XYZ file of C-alpha atoms in Angstrom:
224
model
C 0.000 0.000 0.000
C 1.364 3.409 -0.999
C 0.089 6.242 1.215
C -0.952 9.486 -0.452
C 0.941 12.648 0.544
C -1.548 15.531 0.817
C 0.859 18.362 1.664
C 4.567 18.833 2.251
C 7.015 21.658 2.852
C 10.353 21.789 4.676
C 8.647 21.634 8.106
C 5.525 19.482 7.848
C 4.102 16.542 5.927
C 0.420 15.564 5.790
C -0.718 12.174 4.545
C -3.938 10.193 4.102
C -4.531 7.589 6.808
C -6.703 4.703 5.611
C -9.374 3.187 7.867
C -8.416 -0.024 9.678
C -4.885 0.938 10.744
C -4.023 2.245 14.216
C -2.345 5.668 13.992
C 0.673 4.574 16.012
C 2.316 1.380 17.333
C 0.160 -0.629 19.747
C 0.997 -3.099 22.530
C 0.931 -5.866 19.894
C 4.260 -5.306 18.105
C 3.196 -7.540 15.192
C 0.270 -5.291 14.366
C 0.907 -2.837 11.505
C 0.282 0.870 12.153
C 0.051 3.959 9.943
C 2.983 5.944 11.383
C 5.477 3.073 11.121
C 4.395 2.111 7.603
C 4.396 5.735 6.382
C 7.885 6.303 7.825
C 9.092 3.096 6.144
C 7.648 4.267 2.804
C 9.349 7.653 3.107
C 12.753 6.333 4.244
C 12.749 3.851 1.347
C 12.050 6.736 -1.048
C 14.350 9.332 0.534
C 16.946 7.574 2.645
C 17.318 6.405 6.237
C 17.965 9.885 7.612
C 14.399 11.030 6.807
C 12.772 12.414 9.993
C 9.096 12.108 10.880
C 7.444 12.839 14.244
C 3.906 12.000 15.365
C 1.830 14.619 17.236
C -1.810 13.481 17.033
C -3.833 10.425 16.137
C -7.068 9.221 14.597
C -9.110 6.237 15.795
C -8.187 2.973 14.052
C -11.329 2.888 11.897
C -11.319 6.615 11.052
C -9.843 7.649 7.707
C -8.399 11.013 6.763
C -5.680 13.605 7.079
C -2.842 13.427 9.614
C 0.038 15.903 9.888
C 3.603 15.199 11.043
C 6.734 17.214 11.839
C 9.545 16.721 9.300
C 12.358 18.040 11.480
C 13.123 18.759 15.123
C 12.613 22.526 14.656
C 8.971 21.861 13.727
C 8.204 19.620 16.725
C 7.546 22.268 19.370
C 5.387 24.577 17.187
C 3.251 21.641 15.987
C 2.851 20.264 19.517
C 1.927 23.756 20.735
C -0.727 24.185 18.018
C -2.413 20.917 19.001
C -2.141 21.694 22.728
C -3.715 25.155 22.301
C -6.306 23.920 19.749
C -4.948 26.259 17.066
C -5.539 23.596 14.407
C -9.204 23.443 13.377
C -10.157 19.880 12.463
C -13.202 19.160 10.293
C -14.742 15.677 10.057
C -17.531 14.169 7.971
C -19.741 11.376 9.300
C -22.738 9.359 8.152
C -25.235 8.916 10.981
C -28.636 7.409 11.528
C -31.612 9.495 10.455
C -33.187 11.862 12.966
C -34.624 15.360 12.753
C -31.950 17.869 13.717
C -31.453 21.617 13.523
C -29.247 22.792 10.660
C -26.407 23.399 13.118
C -25.883 22.829 16.834
C -23.222 22.896 19.523
C -22.598 20.132 22.098
C -20.758 21.173 25.270
C -20.356 18.786 28.196
C -17.792 16.869 30.219
C -16.586 13.406 29.228
C -15.022 10.705 31.394
C -13.382 7.424 30.483
C -14.719 4.060 31.607
C -14.024 0.415 30.779
C -16.894 -1.402 29.093
C -17.083 -4.847 30.800
C -18.757 -6.476 27.771
C -16.584 -5.013 25.003
C -13.492 -4.990 27.249
C -12.589 -1.611 25.744
C -12.192 1.906 27.080
C -15.021 4.247 26.118
C -16.247 7.733 26.969
C -19.522 8.952 28.456
C -20.867 12.309 29.586
C -20.771 13.103 33.310
C -22.372 15.796 35.476
C -19.291 16.276 37.618
C -15.623 15.593 36.975
C -14.431 14.531 33.547
C -12.887 16.812 30.926
C -14.639 19.579 29.022
C -15.619 18.575 25.481
C -17.148 20.773 22.782
C -18.102 19.981 19.183
C -19.833 22.127 16.558
C -22.120 20.144 14.240
C -23.748 21.020 10.912
C -26.223 18.949 8.895
C -25.023 18.841 5.274
C -27.287 16.282 3.551
C -30.442 14.320 4.419
C -31.126 10.803 3.057
C -33.975 8.343 3.663
C -31.935 6.342 6.179
C -29.320 8.771 7.383
C -27.582 12.127 7.514
C -24.247 13.528 6.360
C -22.947 15.629 9.238
C -19.944 17.930 9.514
C -18.239 17.927 12.925
C -15.712 20.464 14.200
C -14.280 19.439 17.586
C -13.003 22.397 19.621
C -11.423 20.075 22.198
C -9.585 16.797 21.646
C -11.132 14.112 23.842
C -10.993 10.429 22.935
C -13.985 9.387 20.735
C -15.415 12.890 21.221
C -17.442 13.124 17.987
C -18.651 9.520 18.289
C -19.964 9.885 21.833
C -21.443 13.361 21.274
C -23.482 12.058 18.327
C -24.431 8.727 19.934
C -25.749 10.460 23.067
C -27.921 12.663 20.805
C -29.437 9.588 19.124
C -27.285 10.109 16.023
C -24.986 7.092 16.142
C -22.416 6.868 13.338
C -22.881 3.949 10.951
C -20.315 1.202 11.585
C -19.510 2.245 15.175
C -18.651 -0.886 17.185
C -18.380 0.844 20.573
C -21.260 3.344 20.800
C -24.948 2.823 19.878
C -25.244 2.908 16.089
C -27.668 1.779 13.356
C -27.136 -1.814 12.225
C -28.825 -1.636 8.811
C -27.697 -1.021 6.205
C -24.445 -2.538 7.466
C -21.442 -0.252 7.013
C -18.043 -1.702 6.025
C -16.391 0.291 8.846
C -16.872 3.397 11.020
C -18.253 6.082 8.675
C -16.074 8.883 10.080
C -13.529 10.789 7.978
C -11.024 13.499 8.963
C -11.620 15.847 6.033
C -9.583 18.976 6.746
C -6.949 20.689 8.912
C -6.861 24.507 9.017
C -4.194 26.555 10.803
C -1.774 29.459 10.488
C 1.637 28.097 9.491
C 3.925 28.863 12.468
C 6.958 29.551 10.238
C 5.489 31.270 7.136
C 2.320 32.742 8.755
C 0.343 31.495 5.739
C -3.269 30.346 6.183
C -3.161 26.566 5.635
C -6.050 24.383 4.489
C -5.105 20.716 4.005
C -7.921 18.497 2.761
C -8.249 14.736 2.285
C -10.807 13.496 -0.289
C -13.684 11.358 1.009
C -12.692 7.694 0.461
C -14.530 5.460 -1.977
C -16.027 3.133 0.682
C -17.779 6.098 2.309
C -19.044 7.467 -1.014
C -20.367 4.004 -1.922
C -22.064 3.471 1.437
C -23.759 6.866 1.149
C -25.681 5.499 -1.879
C -27.293 2.811 0.330
C -28.842 5.482 2.578
C-alpha cells in the first residue's frame, strides 16, 4: 500500500490515513500501524535519515488527514498548536436518520470508563468531573436512512465526535463501541477526517489541508 501525501514543505508533511490501521504502534508489536508504515515508505524513497514525528492520532477505523513534523525545529510549534487547539479539524460522518437543527453545539464533560462487555475503554458524559468537550455540528445532507454531518471538535477528547453524536441519538454507521444503526451494514466506522486549518507557524500562511472522502464512504452513502 502506498500512502498518499496531501501536503509537504520543509517543516511538515500531511498524509492520508486509511481506515483499519491504528495511527501509532500498539501493545501488539506484530500489528501494523500507519505511522510506522508511512515512515518506512518515506525512508525507502528518501533515505534512512528522513525524519518524521507524530503529534496526534485518529481512531483505528477513522480515515483522513494526519500531519507530522519533518524536522526537530517543527516539533515544538506543531505540539503547541495541538495543545492550544490552534488547528481546526473538520470531520464528515454518516449517521442514523433523525430530525436535527441545521447546526448545533454540544458542550459537556466526558469521562473514560471500561466497558465490561466489550473490554474496551469508552467515553460517556458526566455531570461532575471529567474533561470539558465541545463539538460544533452542521447537517449537510439528508437521506432516507441517514444524515451527512460535519463535525468540528473544539477540544480533543478520545472518541469525542462519536460519543457526542451517539448520546444525541445520532450514532455513526459502523460504530462498534457506541450505539449505532445496524442496517444497512457499514463496512467500517463512517467517520472521515476531512480537513486541517491553521496558520503556518513559520510562514504565517493560512493553511487548508484536505483529504478526499474515500470510496467506501461514497459508496455506502448510496445505500442510505
